[in-house]
Short mmCIF file of N, CA and C in Angstrom, two decimals:
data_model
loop_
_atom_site.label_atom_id
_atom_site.label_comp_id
_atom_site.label_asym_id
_atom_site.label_seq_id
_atom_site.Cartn_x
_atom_site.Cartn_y
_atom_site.Cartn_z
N UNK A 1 123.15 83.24 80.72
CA UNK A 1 122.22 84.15 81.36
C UNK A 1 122.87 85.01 82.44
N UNK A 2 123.85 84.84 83.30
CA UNK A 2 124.62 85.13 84.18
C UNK A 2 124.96 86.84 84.04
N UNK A 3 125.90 86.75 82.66
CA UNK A 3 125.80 88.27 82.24
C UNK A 3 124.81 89.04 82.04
N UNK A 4 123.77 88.76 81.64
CA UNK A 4 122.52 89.42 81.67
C UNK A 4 122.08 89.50 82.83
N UNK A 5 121.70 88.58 83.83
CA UNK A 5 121.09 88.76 85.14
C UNK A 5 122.40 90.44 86.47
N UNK A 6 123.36 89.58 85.95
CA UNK A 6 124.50 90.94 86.63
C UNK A 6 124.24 92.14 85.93
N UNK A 7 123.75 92.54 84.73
CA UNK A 7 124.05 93.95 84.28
C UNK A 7 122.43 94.43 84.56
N UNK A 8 121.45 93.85 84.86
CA UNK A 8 120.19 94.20 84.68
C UNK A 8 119.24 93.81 86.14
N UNK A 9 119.40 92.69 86.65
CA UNK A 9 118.51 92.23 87.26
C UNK A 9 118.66 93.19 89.05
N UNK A 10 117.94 94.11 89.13
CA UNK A 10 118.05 95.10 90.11
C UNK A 10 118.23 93.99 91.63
N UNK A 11 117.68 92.77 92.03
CA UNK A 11 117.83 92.30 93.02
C UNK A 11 118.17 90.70 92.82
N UNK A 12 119.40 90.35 93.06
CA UNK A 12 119.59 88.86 92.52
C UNK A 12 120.66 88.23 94.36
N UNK A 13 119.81 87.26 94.49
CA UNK A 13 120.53 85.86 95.77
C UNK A 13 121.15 85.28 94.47
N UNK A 14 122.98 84.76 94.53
CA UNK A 14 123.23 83.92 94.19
C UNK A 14 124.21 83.11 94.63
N UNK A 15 123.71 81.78 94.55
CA UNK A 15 124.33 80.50 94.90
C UNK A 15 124.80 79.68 93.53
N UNK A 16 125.56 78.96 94.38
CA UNK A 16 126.02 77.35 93.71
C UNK A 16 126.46 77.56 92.71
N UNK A 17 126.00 77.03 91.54
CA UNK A 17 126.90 77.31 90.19
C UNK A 17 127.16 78.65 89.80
N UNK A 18 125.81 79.55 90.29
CA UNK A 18 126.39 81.10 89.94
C UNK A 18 127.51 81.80 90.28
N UNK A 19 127.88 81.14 91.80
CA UNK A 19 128.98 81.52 92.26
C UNK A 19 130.26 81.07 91.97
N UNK A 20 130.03 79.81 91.77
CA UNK A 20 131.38 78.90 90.69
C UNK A 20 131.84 79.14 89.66
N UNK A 21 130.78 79.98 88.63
CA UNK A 21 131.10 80.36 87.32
C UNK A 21 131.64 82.29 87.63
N UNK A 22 130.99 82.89 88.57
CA UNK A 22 131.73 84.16 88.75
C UNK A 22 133.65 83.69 89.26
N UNK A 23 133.30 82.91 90.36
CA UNK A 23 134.37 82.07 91.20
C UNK A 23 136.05 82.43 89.59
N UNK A 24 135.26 81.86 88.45
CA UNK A 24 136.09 81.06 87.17
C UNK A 24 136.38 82.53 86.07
N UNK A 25 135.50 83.49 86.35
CA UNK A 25 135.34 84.31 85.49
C UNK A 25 135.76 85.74 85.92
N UNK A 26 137.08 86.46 85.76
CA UNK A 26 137.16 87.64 86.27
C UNK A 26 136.17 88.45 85.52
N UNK A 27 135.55 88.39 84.17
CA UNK A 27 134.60 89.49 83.80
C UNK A 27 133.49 89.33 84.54
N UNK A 28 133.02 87.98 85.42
CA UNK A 28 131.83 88.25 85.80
C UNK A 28 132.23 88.71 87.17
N UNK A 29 133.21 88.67 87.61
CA UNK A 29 134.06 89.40 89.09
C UNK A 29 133.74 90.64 88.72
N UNK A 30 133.86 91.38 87.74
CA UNK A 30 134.40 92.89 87.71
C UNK A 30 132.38 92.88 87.64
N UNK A 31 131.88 92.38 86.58
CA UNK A 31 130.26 93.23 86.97
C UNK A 31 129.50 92.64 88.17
N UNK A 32 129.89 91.62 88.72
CA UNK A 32 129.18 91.90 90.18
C UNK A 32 129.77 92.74 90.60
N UNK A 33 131.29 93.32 90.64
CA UNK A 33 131.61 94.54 91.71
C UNK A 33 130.51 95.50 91.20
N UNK A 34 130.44 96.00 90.09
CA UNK A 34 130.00 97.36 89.53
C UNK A 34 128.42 96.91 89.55
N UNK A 35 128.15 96.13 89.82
CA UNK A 35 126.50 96.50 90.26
C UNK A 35 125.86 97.11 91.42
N UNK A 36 126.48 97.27 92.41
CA UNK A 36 126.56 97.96 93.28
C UNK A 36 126.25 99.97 92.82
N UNK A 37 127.63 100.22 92.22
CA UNK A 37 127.30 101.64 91.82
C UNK A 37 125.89 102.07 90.59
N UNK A 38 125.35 100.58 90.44
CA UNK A 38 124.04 100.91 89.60
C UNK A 38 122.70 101.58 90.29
N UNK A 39 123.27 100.54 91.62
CA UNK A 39 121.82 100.68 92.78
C UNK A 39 121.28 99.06 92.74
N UNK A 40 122.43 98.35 91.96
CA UNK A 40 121.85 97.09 92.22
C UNK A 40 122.04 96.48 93.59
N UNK A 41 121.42 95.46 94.23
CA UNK A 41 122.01 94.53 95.30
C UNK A 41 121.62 93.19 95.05
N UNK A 42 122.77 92.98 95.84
CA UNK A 42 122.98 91.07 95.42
C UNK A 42 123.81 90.58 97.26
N UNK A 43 123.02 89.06 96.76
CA UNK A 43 123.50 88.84 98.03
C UNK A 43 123.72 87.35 97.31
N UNK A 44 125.01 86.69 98.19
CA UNK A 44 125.96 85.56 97.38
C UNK A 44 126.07 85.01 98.65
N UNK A 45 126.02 83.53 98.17
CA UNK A 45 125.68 82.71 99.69
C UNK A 45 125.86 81.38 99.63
N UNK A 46 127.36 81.65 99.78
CA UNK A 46 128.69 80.54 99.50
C UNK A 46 128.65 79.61 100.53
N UNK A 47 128.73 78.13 100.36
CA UNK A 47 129.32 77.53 101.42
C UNK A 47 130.75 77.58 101.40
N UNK A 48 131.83 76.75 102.18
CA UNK A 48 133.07 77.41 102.51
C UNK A 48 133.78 77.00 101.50
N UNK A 49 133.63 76.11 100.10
CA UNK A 49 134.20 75.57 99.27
C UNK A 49 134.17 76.63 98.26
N UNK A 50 132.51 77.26 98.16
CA UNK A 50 132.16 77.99 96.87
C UNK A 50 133.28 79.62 97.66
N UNK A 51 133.20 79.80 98.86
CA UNK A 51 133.42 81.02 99.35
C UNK A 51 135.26 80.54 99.23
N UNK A 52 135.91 79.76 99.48
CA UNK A 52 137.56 79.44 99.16
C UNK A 52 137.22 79.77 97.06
N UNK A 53 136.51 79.57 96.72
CA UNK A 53 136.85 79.42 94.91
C UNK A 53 136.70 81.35 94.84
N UNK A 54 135.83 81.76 95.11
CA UNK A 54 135.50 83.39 94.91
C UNK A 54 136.99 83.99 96.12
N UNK A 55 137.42 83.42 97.15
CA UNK A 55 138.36 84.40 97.42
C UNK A 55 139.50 83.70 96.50
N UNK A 56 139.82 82.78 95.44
CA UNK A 56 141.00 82.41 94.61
C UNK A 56 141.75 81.50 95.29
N UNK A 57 141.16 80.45 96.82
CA UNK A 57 141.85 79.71 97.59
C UNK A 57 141.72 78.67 97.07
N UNK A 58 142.77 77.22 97.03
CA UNK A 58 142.23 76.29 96.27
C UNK A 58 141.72 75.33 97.38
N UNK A 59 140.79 75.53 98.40
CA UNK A 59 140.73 74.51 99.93
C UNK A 59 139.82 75.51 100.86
N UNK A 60 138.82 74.69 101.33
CA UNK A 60 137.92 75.80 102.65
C UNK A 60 138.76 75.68 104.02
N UNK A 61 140.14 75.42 103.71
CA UNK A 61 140.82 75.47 105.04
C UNK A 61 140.59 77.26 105.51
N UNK A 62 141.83 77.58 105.00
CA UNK A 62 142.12 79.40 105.22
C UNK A 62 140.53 79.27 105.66
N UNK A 63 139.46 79.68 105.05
CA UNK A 63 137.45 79.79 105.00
C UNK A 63 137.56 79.67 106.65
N UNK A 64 137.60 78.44 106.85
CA UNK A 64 136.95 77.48 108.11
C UNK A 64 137.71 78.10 109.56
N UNK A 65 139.31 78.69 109.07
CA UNK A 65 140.13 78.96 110.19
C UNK A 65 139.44 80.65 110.62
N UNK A 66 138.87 80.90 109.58
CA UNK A 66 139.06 82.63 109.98
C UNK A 66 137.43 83.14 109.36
N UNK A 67 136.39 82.47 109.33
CA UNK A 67 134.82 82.49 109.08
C UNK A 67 134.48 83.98 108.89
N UNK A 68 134.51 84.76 110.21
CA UNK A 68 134.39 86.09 109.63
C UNK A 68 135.68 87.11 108.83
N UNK A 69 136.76 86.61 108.89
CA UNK A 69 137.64 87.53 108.17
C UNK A 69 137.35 87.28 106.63
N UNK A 70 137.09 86.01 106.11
CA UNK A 70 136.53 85.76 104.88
C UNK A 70 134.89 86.41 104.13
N UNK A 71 134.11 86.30 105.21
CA UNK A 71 132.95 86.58 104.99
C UNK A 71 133.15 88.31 104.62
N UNK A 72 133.79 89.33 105.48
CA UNK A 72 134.16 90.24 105.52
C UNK A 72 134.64 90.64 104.23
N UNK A 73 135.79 90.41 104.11
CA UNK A 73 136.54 90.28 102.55
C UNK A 73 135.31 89.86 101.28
N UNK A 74 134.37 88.78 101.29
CA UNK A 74 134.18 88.58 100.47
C UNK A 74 132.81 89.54 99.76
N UNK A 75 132.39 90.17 100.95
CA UNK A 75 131.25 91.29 101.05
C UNK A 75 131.91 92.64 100.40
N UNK A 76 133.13 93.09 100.93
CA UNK A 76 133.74 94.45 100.33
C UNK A 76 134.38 93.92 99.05
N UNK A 77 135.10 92.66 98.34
CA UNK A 77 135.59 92.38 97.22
C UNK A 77 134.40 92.33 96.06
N UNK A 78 133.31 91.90 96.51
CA UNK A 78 131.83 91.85 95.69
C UNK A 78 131.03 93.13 95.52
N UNK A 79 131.21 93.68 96.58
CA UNK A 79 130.16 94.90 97.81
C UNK A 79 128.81 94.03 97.14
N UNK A 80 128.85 92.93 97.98
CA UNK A 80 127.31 91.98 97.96
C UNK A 80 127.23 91.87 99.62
N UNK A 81 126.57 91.30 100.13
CA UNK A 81 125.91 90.88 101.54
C UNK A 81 126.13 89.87 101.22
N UNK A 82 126.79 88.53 102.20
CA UNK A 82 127.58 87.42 101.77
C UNK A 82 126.89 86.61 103.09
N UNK A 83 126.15 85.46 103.06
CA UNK A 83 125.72 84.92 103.94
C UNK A 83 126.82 83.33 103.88
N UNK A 84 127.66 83.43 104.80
CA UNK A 84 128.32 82.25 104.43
C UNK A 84 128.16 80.63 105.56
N UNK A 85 127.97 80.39 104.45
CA UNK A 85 126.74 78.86 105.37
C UNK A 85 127.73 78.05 105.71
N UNK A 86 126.76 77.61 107.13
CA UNK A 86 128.32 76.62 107.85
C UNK A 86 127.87 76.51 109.39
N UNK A 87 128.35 75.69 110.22
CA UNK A 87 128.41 76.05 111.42
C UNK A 87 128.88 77.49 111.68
N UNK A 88 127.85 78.12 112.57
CA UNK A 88 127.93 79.75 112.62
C UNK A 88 127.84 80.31 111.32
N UNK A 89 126.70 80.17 110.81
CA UNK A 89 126.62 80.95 109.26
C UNK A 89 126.95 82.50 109.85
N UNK A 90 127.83 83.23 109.04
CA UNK A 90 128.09 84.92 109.20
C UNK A 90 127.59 85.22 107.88
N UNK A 91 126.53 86.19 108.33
CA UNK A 91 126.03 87.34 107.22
C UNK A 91 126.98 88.63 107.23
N UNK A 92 127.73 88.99 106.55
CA UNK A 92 128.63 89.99 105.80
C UNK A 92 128.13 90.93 105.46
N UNK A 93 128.09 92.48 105.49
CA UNK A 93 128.07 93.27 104.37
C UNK A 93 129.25 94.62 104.58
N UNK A 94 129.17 95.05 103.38
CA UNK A 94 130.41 96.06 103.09
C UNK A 94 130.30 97.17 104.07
N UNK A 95 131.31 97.37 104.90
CA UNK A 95 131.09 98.06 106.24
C UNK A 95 130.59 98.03 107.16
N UNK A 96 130.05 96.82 107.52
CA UNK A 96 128.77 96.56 108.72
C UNK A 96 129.51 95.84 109.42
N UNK A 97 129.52 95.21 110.95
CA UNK A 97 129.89 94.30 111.56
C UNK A 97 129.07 93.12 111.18
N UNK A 98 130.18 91.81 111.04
CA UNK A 98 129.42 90.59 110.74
C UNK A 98 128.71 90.62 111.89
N UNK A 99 127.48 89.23 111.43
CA UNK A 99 126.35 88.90 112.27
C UNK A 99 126.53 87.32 112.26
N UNK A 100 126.62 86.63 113.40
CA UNK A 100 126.98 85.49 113.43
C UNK A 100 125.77 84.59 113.80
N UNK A 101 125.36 83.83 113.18
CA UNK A 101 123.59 83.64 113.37
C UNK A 101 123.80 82.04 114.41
N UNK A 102 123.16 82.09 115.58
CA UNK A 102 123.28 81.40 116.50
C UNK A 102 122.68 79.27 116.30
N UNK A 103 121.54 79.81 115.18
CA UNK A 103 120.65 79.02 114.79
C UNK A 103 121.40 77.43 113.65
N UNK A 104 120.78 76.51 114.26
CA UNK A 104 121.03 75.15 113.15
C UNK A 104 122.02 74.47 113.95
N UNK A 105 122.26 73.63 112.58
CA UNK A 105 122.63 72.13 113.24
C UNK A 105 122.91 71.02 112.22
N UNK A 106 124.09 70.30 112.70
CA UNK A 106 123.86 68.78 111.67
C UNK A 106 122.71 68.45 110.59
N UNK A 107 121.36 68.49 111.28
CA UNK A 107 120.60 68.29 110.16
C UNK A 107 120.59 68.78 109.17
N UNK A 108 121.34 70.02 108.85
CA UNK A 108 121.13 70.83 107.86
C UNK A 108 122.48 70.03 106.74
N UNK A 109 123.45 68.87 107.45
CA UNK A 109 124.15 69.06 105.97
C UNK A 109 123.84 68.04 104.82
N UNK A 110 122.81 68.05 104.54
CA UNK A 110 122.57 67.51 103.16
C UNK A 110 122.44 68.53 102.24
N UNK A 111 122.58 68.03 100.81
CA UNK A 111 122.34 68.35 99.67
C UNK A 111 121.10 69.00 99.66
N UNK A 112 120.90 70.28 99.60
CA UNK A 112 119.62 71.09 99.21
C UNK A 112 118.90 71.96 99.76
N UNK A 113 119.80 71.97 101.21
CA UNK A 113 119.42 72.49 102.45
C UNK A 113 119.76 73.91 102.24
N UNK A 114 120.65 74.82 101.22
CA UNK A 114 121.15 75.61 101.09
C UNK A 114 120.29 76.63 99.99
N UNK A 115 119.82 75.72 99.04
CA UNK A 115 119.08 76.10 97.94
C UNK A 115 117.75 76.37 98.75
N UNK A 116 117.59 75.79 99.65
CA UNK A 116 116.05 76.26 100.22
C UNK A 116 116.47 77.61 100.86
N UNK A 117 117.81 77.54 101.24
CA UNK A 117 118.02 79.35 102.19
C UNK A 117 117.85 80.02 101.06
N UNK A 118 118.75 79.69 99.63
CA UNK A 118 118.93 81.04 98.99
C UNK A 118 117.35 81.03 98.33
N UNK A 119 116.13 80.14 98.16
CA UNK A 119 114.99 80.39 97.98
C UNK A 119 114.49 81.26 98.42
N UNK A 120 114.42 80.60 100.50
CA UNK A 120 113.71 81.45 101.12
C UNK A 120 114.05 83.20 101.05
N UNK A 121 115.41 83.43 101.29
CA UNK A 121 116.01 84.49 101.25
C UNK A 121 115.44 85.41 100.01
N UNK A 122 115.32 84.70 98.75
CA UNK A 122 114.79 85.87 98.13
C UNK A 122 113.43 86.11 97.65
N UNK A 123 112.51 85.05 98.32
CA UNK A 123 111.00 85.11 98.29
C UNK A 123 110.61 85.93 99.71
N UNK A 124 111.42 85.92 100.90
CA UNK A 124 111.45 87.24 101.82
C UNK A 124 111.91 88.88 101.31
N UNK A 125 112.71 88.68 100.09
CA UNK A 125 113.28 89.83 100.27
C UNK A 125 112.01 90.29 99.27
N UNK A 126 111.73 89.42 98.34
CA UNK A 126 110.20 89.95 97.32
C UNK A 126 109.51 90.31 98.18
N UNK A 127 108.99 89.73 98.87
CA UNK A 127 107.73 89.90 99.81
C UNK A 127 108.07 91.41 100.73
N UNK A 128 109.47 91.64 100.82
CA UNK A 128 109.47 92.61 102.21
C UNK A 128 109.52 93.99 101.15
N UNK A 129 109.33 94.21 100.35
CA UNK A 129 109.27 95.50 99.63
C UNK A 129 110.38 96.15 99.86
N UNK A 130 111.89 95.96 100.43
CA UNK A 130 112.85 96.41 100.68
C UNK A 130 113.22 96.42 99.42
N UNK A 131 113.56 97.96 98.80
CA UNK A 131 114.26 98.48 98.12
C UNK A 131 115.77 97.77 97.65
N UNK A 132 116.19 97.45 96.25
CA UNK A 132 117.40 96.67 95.91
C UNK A 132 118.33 97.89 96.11
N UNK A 133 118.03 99.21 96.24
CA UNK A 133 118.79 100.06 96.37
C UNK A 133 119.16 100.61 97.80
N UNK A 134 118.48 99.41 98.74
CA UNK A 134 118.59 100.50 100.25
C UNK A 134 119.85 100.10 100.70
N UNK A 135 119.95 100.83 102.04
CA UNK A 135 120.90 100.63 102.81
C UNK A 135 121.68 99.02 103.10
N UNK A 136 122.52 98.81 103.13
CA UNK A 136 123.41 97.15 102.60
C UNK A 136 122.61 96.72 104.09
N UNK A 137 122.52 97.34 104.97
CA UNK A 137 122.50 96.90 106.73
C UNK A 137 120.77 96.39 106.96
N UNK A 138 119.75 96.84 105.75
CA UNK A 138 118.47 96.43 105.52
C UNK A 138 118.71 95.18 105.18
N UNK A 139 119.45 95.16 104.12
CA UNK A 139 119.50 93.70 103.58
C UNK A 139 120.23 92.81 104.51
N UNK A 140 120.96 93.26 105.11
CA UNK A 140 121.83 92.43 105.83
C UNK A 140 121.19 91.46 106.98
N UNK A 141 120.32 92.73 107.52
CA UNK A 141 119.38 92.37 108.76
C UNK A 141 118.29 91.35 108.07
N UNK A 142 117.90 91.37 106.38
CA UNK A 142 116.82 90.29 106.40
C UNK A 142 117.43 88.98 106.09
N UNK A 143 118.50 89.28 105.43
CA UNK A 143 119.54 87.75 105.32
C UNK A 143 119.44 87.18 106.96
N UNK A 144 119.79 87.60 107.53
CA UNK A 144 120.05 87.49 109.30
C UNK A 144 119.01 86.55 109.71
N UNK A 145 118.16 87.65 109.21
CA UNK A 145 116.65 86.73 109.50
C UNK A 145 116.45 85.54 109.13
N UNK A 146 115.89 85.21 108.18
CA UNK A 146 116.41 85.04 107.06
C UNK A 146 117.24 83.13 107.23
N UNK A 147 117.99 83.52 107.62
CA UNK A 147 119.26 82.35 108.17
C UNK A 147 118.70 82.29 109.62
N UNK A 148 118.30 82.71 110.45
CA UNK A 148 117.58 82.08 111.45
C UNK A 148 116.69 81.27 111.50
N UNK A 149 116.00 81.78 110.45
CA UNK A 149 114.44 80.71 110.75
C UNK A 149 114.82 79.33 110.13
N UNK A 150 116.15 79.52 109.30
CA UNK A 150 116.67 78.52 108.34
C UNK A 150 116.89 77.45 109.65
N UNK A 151 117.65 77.83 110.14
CA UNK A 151 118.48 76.85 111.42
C UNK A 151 117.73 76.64 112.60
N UNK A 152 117.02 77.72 112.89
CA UNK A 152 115.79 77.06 113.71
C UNK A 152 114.98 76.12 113.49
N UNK A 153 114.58 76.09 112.59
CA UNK A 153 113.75 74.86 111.45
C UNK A 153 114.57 73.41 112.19
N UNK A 154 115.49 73.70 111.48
CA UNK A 154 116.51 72.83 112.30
C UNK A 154 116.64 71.62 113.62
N UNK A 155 116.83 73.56 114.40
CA UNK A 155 116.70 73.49 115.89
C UNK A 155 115.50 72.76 116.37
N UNK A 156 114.32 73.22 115.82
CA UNK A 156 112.80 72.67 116.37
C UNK A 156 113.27 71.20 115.99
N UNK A 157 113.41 70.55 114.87
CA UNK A 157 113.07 69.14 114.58
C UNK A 157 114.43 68.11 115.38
N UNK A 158 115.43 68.84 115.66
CA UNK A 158 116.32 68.34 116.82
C UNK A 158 115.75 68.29 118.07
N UNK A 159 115.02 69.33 118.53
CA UNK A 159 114.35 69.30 119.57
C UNK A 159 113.43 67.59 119.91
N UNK A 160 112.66 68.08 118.84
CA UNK A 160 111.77 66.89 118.87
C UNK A 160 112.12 65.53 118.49
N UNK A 161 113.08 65.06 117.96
CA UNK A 161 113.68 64.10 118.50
C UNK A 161 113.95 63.15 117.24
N UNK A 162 114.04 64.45 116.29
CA UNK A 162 114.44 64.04 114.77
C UNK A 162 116.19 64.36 114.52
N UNK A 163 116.06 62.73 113.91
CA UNK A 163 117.85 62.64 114.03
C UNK A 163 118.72 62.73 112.73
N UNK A 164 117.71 62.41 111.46
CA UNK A 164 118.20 62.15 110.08
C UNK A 164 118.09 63.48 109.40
N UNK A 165 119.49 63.56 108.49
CA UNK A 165 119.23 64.66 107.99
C UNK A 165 117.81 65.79 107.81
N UNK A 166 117.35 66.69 107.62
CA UNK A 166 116.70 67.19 106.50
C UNK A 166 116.46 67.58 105.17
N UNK A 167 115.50 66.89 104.72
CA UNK A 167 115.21 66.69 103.28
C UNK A 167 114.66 68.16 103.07
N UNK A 168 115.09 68.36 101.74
CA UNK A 168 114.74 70.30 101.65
C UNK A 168 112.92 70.59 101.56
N UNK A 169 112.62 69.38 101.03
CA UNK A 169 110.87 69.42 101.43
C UNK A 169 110.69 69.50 102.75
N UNK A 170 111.31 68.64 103.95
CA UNK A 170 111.23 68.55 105.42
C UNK A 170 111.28 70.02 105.83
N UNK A 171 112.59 70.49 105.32
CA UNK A 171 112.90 71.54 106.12
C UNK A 171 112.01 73.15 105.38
N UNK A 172 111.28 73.16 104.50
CA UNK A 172 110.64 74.08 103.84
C UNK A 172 109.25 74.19 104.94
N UNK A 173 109.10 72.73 105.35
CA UNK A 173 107.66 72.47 105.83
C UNK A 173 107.65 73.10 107.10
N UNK A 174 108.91 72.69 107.69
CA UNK A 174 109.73 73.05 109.20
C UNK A 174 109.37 74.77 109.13
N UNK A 175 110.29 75.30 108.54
CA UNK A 175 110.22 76.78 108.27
C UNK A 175 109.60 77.34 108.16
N UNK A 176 108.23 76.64 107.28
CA UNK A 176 106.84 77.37 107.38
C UNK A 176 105.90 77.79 108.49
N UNK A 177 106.41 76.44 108.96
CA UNK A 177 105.65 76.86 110.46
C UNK A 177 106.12 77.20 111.50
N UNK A 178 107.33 78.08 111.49
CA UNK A 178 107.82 78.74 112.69
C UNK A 178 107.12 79.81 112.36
#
């Protein structure tokens, strides 16, 4: 489905295996670049393992030492908006200054916590009527967002005096009600 969703699908978030199998595949490298000159937008939202496989590193060392020089690179090598999750998640896009999102915490590293961003992220971007063709710095700013409320979610249930991970149901529930 991958090839089909890149040559057609005017607004696509992709994570996890999507990014592992572009990561493996220079043909699917070359049509995420060229979706861009369609008017498509895509936004790819690597943690530092998936974001070391798409820059060709075999280790999230290089990733972890240099957060925005990677994020940077990996936004103009794609021309996607690259939200790269992590302590200090940086939202990326092609020519923009990264945005280093202040929000989250430990609780966030379990399994699933990520799939709820790239959810939320593109049930905001449905909802916000923002054009797949607008300006990269629209999209950039709702990823931003976007990844705040993600880590605030977070933030609130640290606050209150929750210590165990978050379960991606926990943290959906969290998010809703900020």
């Amino acid at each position: 489905l991958l090839p089909t969703l890149l040559a057609h699908a005017p607004a696509l978030v992709l994570d996890a295996d999507a990014l592992n199998a572009i990561a493996g595949d220079s043909s699917l490298q070359s049509q995420l670049r060229a979706r861009a000159a369609r008017g498509h937008a895509t936004v790819l939202t690597p943690h530092p393992l998936e974001a070391a496989r798409l820059a060709g590193l075999p280790d999230a060392r290089a990733i972890q030492q240099d957060r925005l020089h990677f994020a940077q690179q990996l936004a103009q090598q794609y021309v996607s908006v690259v939200v790269l999750k992590g302590a200090g998640t940086v939202i990326a896009a092609p020519g923009l200054a990264p945005i280093v999102n202040p929000t989250g915490n430990g609780l966030l590293a379990t399994a699933g916590t990520g799939d709820v961003l790239a959810g939320w992220l593109g049930g905001c971007w449905a909802r916000s009527g923002l054009a797949p063709t607008a300006d990269p710095s629209g999209l950039a700013r709702l990823a931003a967002a976007c990844v705040w409320v993600h880590g605030q979610a977070a933030d609130s249930a640290l606050a209150a005096g929750r210590r165990q991970h978050l379960s991606p149901s926990a943290l959906i529930e969290a998010m809703a009600s900020l």
